[in-house]
Amino acid sequence: MGYRFFIVLLIYVLIPGCRTEKGNITVAVMLPDNLKYSWASPRVLPAIRMAQEKIHKSGLLRGHTINLLNFSTEDSSGSCSENEAQIIAVDTKLYNKPDAFIGPGCTYSVASVGRFASHWKLPLITAGGPAYGFEKSDEFKTIVRTGPTTTKLGDFVSYLHAHFNWSSRALMIFHDLKQDDRPHYFLSEGIYMILREENITVVAFPYEDPQTFNYKDIITFIKDNGRIVYICGPLQTFFQIMKLFEDEVKNPEDYAIFYIDVFAESLSGEPFLFLGVRALARSVFIVTYREPDSPEYTAFRKELHKRAMQDFNVKLEPSMMDFIAGCFHDGFVLYAKALSEALADDVSQNDGINITRRMQNRRIWGVTGLVSTDRNNARYTDFSLWGMTNLKTGQYAVSRMSFGIKRSLLLPNKNHLPVLGIVAVGSGLALIIFGISSFLIYRKLKLEKELAGMLWRIRWEELQFESPNKYHKRAGSRLTLSQRGSSYGSLITAHGKYQLFAKTGYFKGNLVAIKHVNKKRIELTRQVLFELKHMRDVQFNHLTRFIGACIDPPNICIVTEYCPRGSLQDILENESINLDWMFRYSLINDIVKGMNYLHNSYIGSHGNLKSSNCVVDSRFVLKITDYGLASFRSSCENEDSHALYAKKLWTAPELLIYDRHPPQGTQKGDVYSFGIILQEIALRNGPFYVEGMDLSPKEIIQKVRNGQKPYFRPTTDNSRHCEELTILMEGCWAEDPAERPDFSHIKIFIAKLNKEGSTSILNNLLSRMEQYANNLENLVEERTQAYLEEKRKAENLLYQILPHSVAEQLKRGETVQAEAFDSVTIYFSDIVGFTSMSAESTPLQVVTLLNDLYTCFDAIIDNFDVYKVETIGDAYMVVSGLPVRNGKLHAREIASMSLALLEQVKTFKIRHRPNDQLRLRIGIHTGPVCAGVVGLKMPRYCLFGDTVNTASRMESTGEALRIHMSSATKEVLDEFGYFELQLRGDVEMKGKGKMRTYWLLGEKTDVYVI
């Protein structure tokens, strides 16, 4: 077989390769068939095909087709074969010209094929090959490992040692037959090498054949060398070691024993109870991979098992090995994304170096959650540490979790933490017991009294939502919204909208801010009581004072100090407030002081720092609010997508990977949030402003979460702020949390930038107030001009609704009394056939017709001394001779106006019926009336008297396109002598009997009018 391999290799070296056919992407899949491997074909190949279908369906590689070639890398005995893998790789390269390899999984096979792939410059994507040796990126420069690695396991163990301050020694016991894939050896190697890098002495003890090995040698090794023990081997051998350990070791609780069981085989059932080693189990912890619990992974696993049965007739049982299949799936998708980007940049699909580089330091979301790679193209891996929490049932629960990307340990539930049995007992325990002093007992009793007293508690009845001050009740509507209880303090933003920032009320006569909590009830556990006590203990100038909390359902709320100037976001968005850099540095300094105090307090971190949570009091001192009380804030509010993503603009990328990140956040996450606030203050363009890009909050969050270089961050502008501030911003929002400064260093840095701010507190405060006063003067001037303009518009509107003289009376606050007029002339008109026309038209067409007609009429009557009283439907009413009397000219004005309207209507065009003629019917009458303003809501200037009714009758008994008038109007017009009138005769009027009426025909052209 070796001879065949070298012949094939020689042929390949002598014959130059050629490019893959354009449009086809060939991927060679190399996996073993034996299900003892987590990367066996029946388990992994269905996942790879699912990824292939997803890539084609998404259009990620539009115009290209992915062809999968499947090869087995095991020998005749069913074990991974390094030689077989090499031959398959060379044959495939020679005859099939693949663009990438997926697999192998076994470490030695990955090493040999990986060297070939690096030489050929082809990507090799695998969720296997976990060994520490692959960290040599120069030798394996095209390998991308998207599954767990032993290096990350070593990192997890390193976190444990740092967390518990184990800095000197550890024992590594592992099983190794020196054949096949040696899984226990490579797992142990990762722990061994990483701890050695941390200057921790690691003593290793390998054992081989379980049948012939003397396990007492292991017990002797443990007793002689240390108390931190890592064991990696088959489950049955581990149980045998533990049974012997309990028999041979007198004080097993002094040891911490960690069983490396990455696929969690030991957690099925209660093996420690079965073996009768319950007491020892309290000192035994199990290290496993952290399996995803997302709906996507659950659906993936279900489909994976279904396809394994369909394609391979293999029934897979749910196990942690399915996670490895998911890692292969996500690795294939990651390769497709990198290839798509390369093709878009006109890079060849064969350029594996370029494509592999695009997968470095990359983040994508897959079925296994966040896939985040480091500079060596190895995936950050999450681990879980399991400990026994119930001796009776043998129940194990997760006591610590490591999130590889965060490089830290998290406590999932403090109520279920097993006690690590590595504390020094004996003399140390006796010293603690006998060293308890009366002072400590007093402090303990005092603490318990405070917890039981619940001094923080506020009853809902104690909160008032109307001011207790009687002046407020007398002031009535003159009070502004911000002065009243149960209101929301507000400022007008730059967009002209009111931004609500705090619901207010009164507690013991003091104005307070009230924040409602979206929870049905609060369970007062000891942890919650401690949180509330520590909140009451916080007293600092730059943190809002916690007054108390109400836990009476459904009115659960947090009551804090109220700051009337609003939030920093309100101030920055209000363009009318001018902020010089001394003022801005003062606000920045306040944030830094508040956060530095918070980070050094029991609360530890904020978790939701943003400009809207930085509020300003009446003295223009900035204070941070909405901190602490994680138990109150852990519930998820029902928000629309835009609002939800807008609230995350300040969230650090390492926290964005969780749908619901821990409410208390992290200190480095707070530093990132501070960096975003700095940019807000510097540019005043809103949070996360990116010049030249109009992105929604959701698009911004997706780009930040993606974590692809160059990292997506807001715009900085050295022309608008100093270069040092840019350096600080970029340091605060660094992608790696470890590279971000802490607030103690930021405080020193800001002090150097703001040398003017080193003056006394009094001078600083006076400077702030002086600037605010200047801003206020400008604001008053702007608001005064705006008020005068709005007043002018309101007066014009009033003059259109009421006569000018009546409007002036109302403006002076005078009561408009009804007034009698001896003689006025009233005009009425309507449209003949309007009802039938309306029935044949749409409502919108009718409204358009009347609007056009009355707009035309209104323009004409402006040329006469008349007052338009009202329009009702097609009826139009005008009067002359009131409210300003004009002698007998009222009849002439109405007559001339009627002739002008009649002439105009003859040429008027109806939009939707241009061929139809409007038939206007007009009636005029002269006589006495009484006029006055009627009503308080929508007041109208109305006319009363028989003259109004008679004028209406003149119109209703008239004819289309003619002006019908009474004899009273005719007598007045005769005095002018230039109107052409025609006797109509006696006409029956309802309620009047017969009346003599006339037609107004026009004006005489040969008469000179004075």
GROMACS .gro file of C-alpha atoms in nm, residues 228-376:
model
  149
  228ILE     CA    1  -0.629   1.865   4.209
  229VAL     CA    2  -0.681   1.557   3.993
  230TYR     CA    3  -0.788   1.524   3.628
  231ILE     CA    4  -0.883   1.177   3.506
  232CYS     CA    5  -0.943   1.093   3.141
  233GLY     CA    6  -1.026   0.736   3.049
  234PRO     CA    7  -1.306   0.483   2.985
  235LEU     CA    8  -1.602   0.515   3.219
  236GLN     CA    9  -1.562   0.171   3.380
  237THR     CA   10  -1.197   0.230   3.465
  238PHE     CA   11  -1.290   0.565   3.618
  239PHE     CA   12  -1.547   0.393   3.844
  240GLN     CA   13  -1.292   0.140   3.953
  241ILE     CA   14  -1.044   0.414   4.042
  242MET     CA   15  -1.310   0.597   4.242
  243LYS     CA   16  -1.418   0.289   4.441
  244LEU     CA   17  -1.059   0.215   4.530
  245PHE     CA   18  -0.998   0.582   4.609
  246GLU     CA   19  -1.281   0.590   4.863
  247ASP     CA   20  -1.146   0.278   5.033
  248GLU     CA   21  -0.784   0.390   5.043
  249VAL     CA   22  -0.811   0.765   5.114
  250LYS     CA   23  -0.926   0.871   5.460
  251ASN     CA   24  -1.028   1.226   5.377
  252PRO     CA   25  -1.158   1.222   5.014
  253GLU     CA   26  -1.339   1.552   5.069
  254ASP     CA   27  -1.000   1.727   5.066
  255TYR     CA   28  -0.962   1.648   4.695
  256ALA     CA   29  -1.115   1.789   4.379
  257ILE     CA   30  -1.143   1.521   4.111
  258PHE     CA   31  -1.239   1.618   3.758
  259TYR     CA   32  -1.348   1.345   3.516
  260ILE     CA   33  -1.299   1.453   3.154
  261ASP     CA   34  -1.610   1.308   2.987
  262VAL     CA   35  -1.670   1.542   2.696
  263PHE     CA   36  -1.963   1.343   2.552
  264ALA     CA   37  -2.136   1.313   2.893
  265GLU     CA   38  -2.161   0.935   2.891
  266SER     CA   39  -2.132   0.926   3.272
  267LEU     CA   40  -2.440   1.144   3.320
  268SER     CA   41  -2.691   0.883   3.199
  269GLY     CA   42  -2.842   0.753   3.522
  270GLU     CA   43  -2.693   0.777   3.873
  271PRO     CA   44  -2.373   0.567   3.854
  272PHE     CA   45  -2.231   0.694   4.181
  273LEU     CA   46  -2.536   0.578   4.377
  274PHE     CA   47  -2.517   0.240   4.206
  275LEU     CA   48  -2.155   0.199   4.309
  276GLY     CA   49  -2.220   0.319   4.664
  277VAL     CA   50  -1.976   0.609   4.656
  278ARG     CA   51  -2.217   0.893   4.730
  279ALA     CA   52  -1.992   1.066   4.982
  280LEU     CA   53  -1.703   1.070   4.736
  281ALA     CA   54  -1.932   1.204   4.462
  282ARG     CA   55  -1.942   1.541   4.635
  283SER     CA   56  -1.574   1.581   4.542
  284VAL     CA   57  -1.615   1.452   4.187
  285PHE     CA   58  -1.693   1.684   3.899
  286ILE     CA   59  -1.756   1.603   3.535
  287VAL     CA   60  -1.634   1.817   3.244
  288THR     CA   61  -1.840   1.797   2.924
  289TYR     CA   62  -1.900   1.993   2.610
  290ARG     CA   63  -2.186   2.239   2.648
  291GLU     CA   64  -2.456   2.115   2.413
  292PRO     CA   65  -2.677   2.382   2.250
  293ASP     CA   66  -3.034   2.408   2.379
  294SER     CA   67  -3.175   2.624   2.102
  295PRO     CA   68  -3.483   2.536   1.892
  296GLU     CA   69  -3.259   2.536   1.582
  297TYR     CA   70  -3.036   2.265   1.726
  298THR     CA   71  -3.334   2.058   1.840
  299ALA     CA   72  -3.483   2.070   1.490
  300PHE     CA   73  -3.143   1.989   1.338
  301ARG     CA   74  -3.097   1.683   1.560
  302LYS     CA   75  -3.444   1.553   1.471
  303GLU     CA   76  -3.378   1.588   1.098
  304LEU     CA   77  -3.030   1.437   1.137
  305HIS     CA   78  -3.167   1.119   1.296
  306LYS     CA   79  -3.437   1.096   1.032
  307ARG     CA   80  -3.187   1.118   0.745
  308ALA     CA   81  -2.944   0.874   0.909
  309MET     CA   82  -3.222   0.614   0.904
  310GLN     CA   83  -3.323   0.699   0.546
  311ASP     CA   84  -2.970   0.718   0.398
  312PHE     CA   85  -2.777   0.462   0.606
  313ASN     CA   86  -3.047   0.256   0.779
  314VAL     CA   87  -2.883   0.357   1.109
  315LYS     CA   88  -3.088   0.450   1.413
  316LEU     CA   89  -2.900   0.717   1.606
  317GLU     CA   90  -2.967   0.761   1.976
  318PRO     CA   91  -2.966   1.120   2.107
  319SER     CA   92  -2.619   1.192   2.241
  320MET     CA   93  -2.362   1.468   2.264
  321MET     CA   94  -2.200   1.323   1.951
  322ASP     CA   95  -2.478   1.489   1.750
  323PHE     CA   96  -2.306   1.816   1.844
  324ILE     CA   97  -2.004   1.711   1.634
  325ALA     CA   98  -2.231   1.652   1.334
  326GLY     CA   99  -2.372   2.001   1.385
  327CYS     CA  100  -2.017   2.142   1.393
  328PHE     CA  101  -1.944   1.982   1.054
  329HIS     CA  102  -2.269   2.135   0.922
  330ASP     CA  103  -2.173   2.482   1.045
  331GLY     CA  104  -1.816   2.444   0.918
  332PHE     CA  105  -1.947   2.375   0.566
  333VAL     CA  106  -2.170   2.685   0.585
  334LEU     CA  107  -1.874   2.893   0.710
  335TYR     CA  108  -1.666   2.776   0.413
  336ALA     CA  109  -1.950   2.865   0.174
  337LYS     CA  110  -1.974   3.217   0.319
  338ALA     CA  111  -1.599   3.270   0.288
  339LEU     CA  112  -1.599   3.132  -0.068
  340SER     CA  113  -1.891   3.356  -0.164
  341GLU     CA  114  -1.705   3.664  -0.039
  342ALA     CA  115  -1.390   3.556  -0.222
  343LEU     CA  116  -1.577   3.506  -0.550
  344ALA     CA  117  -1.739   3.847  -0.508
  345ASP     CA  118  -1.385   3.994  -0.485
  346ASP     CA  119  -1.277   3.810  -0.804
  347VAL     CA  120  -1.067   3.563  -0.606
  348SER     CA  121  -1.029   3.214  -0.755
  349GLN     CA  122  -1.226   2.935  -0.593
  350ASN     CA  123  -0.897   2.740  -0.577
  351ASP     CA  124  -0.722   3.011  -0.369
  352GLY     CA  125  -0.746   2.824  -0.040
  353ILE     CA  126  -0.509   3.061   0.141
  354ASN     CA  127  -0.735   3.360   0.074
  355ILE     CA  128  -1.052   3.165   0.154
  356THR     CA  129  -0.906   3.023   0.475
  357ARG     CA  130  -0.796   3.369   0.587
  358ARG     CA  131  -1.156   3.486   0.551
  359MET     CA  132  -1.257   3.222   0.806
  360GLN     CA  133  -1.012   3.350   1.068
  361ASN     CA  134  -1.149   3.551   1.363
  362ARG     CA  135  -1.496   3.505   1.216
  363ARG     CA  136  -1.839   3.474   1.369
  364ILE     CA  137  -2.148   3.320   1.219
  365TRP     CA  138  -2.467   3.174   1.362
  366GLY     CA  139  -2.525   2.807   1.294
  367VAL     CA  140  -2.736   2.520   1.420
  368THR     CA  141  -2.487   2.478   1.707
  369GLY     CA  142  -2.515   2.843   1.808
  370LEU     CA  143  -2.235   3.094   1.766
  371VAL     CA  144  -1.944   2.969   1.556
  372SER     CA  145  -1.650   3.193   1.645
  373THR     CA  146  -1.298   3.115   1.530
  374ASP     CA  147  -0.963   3.246   1.657
  375ARG     CA  148  -0.652   3.350   1.466
  376ASN     CA  149  -0.554   2.985   1.423
   0.00000   0.00000   0.00000
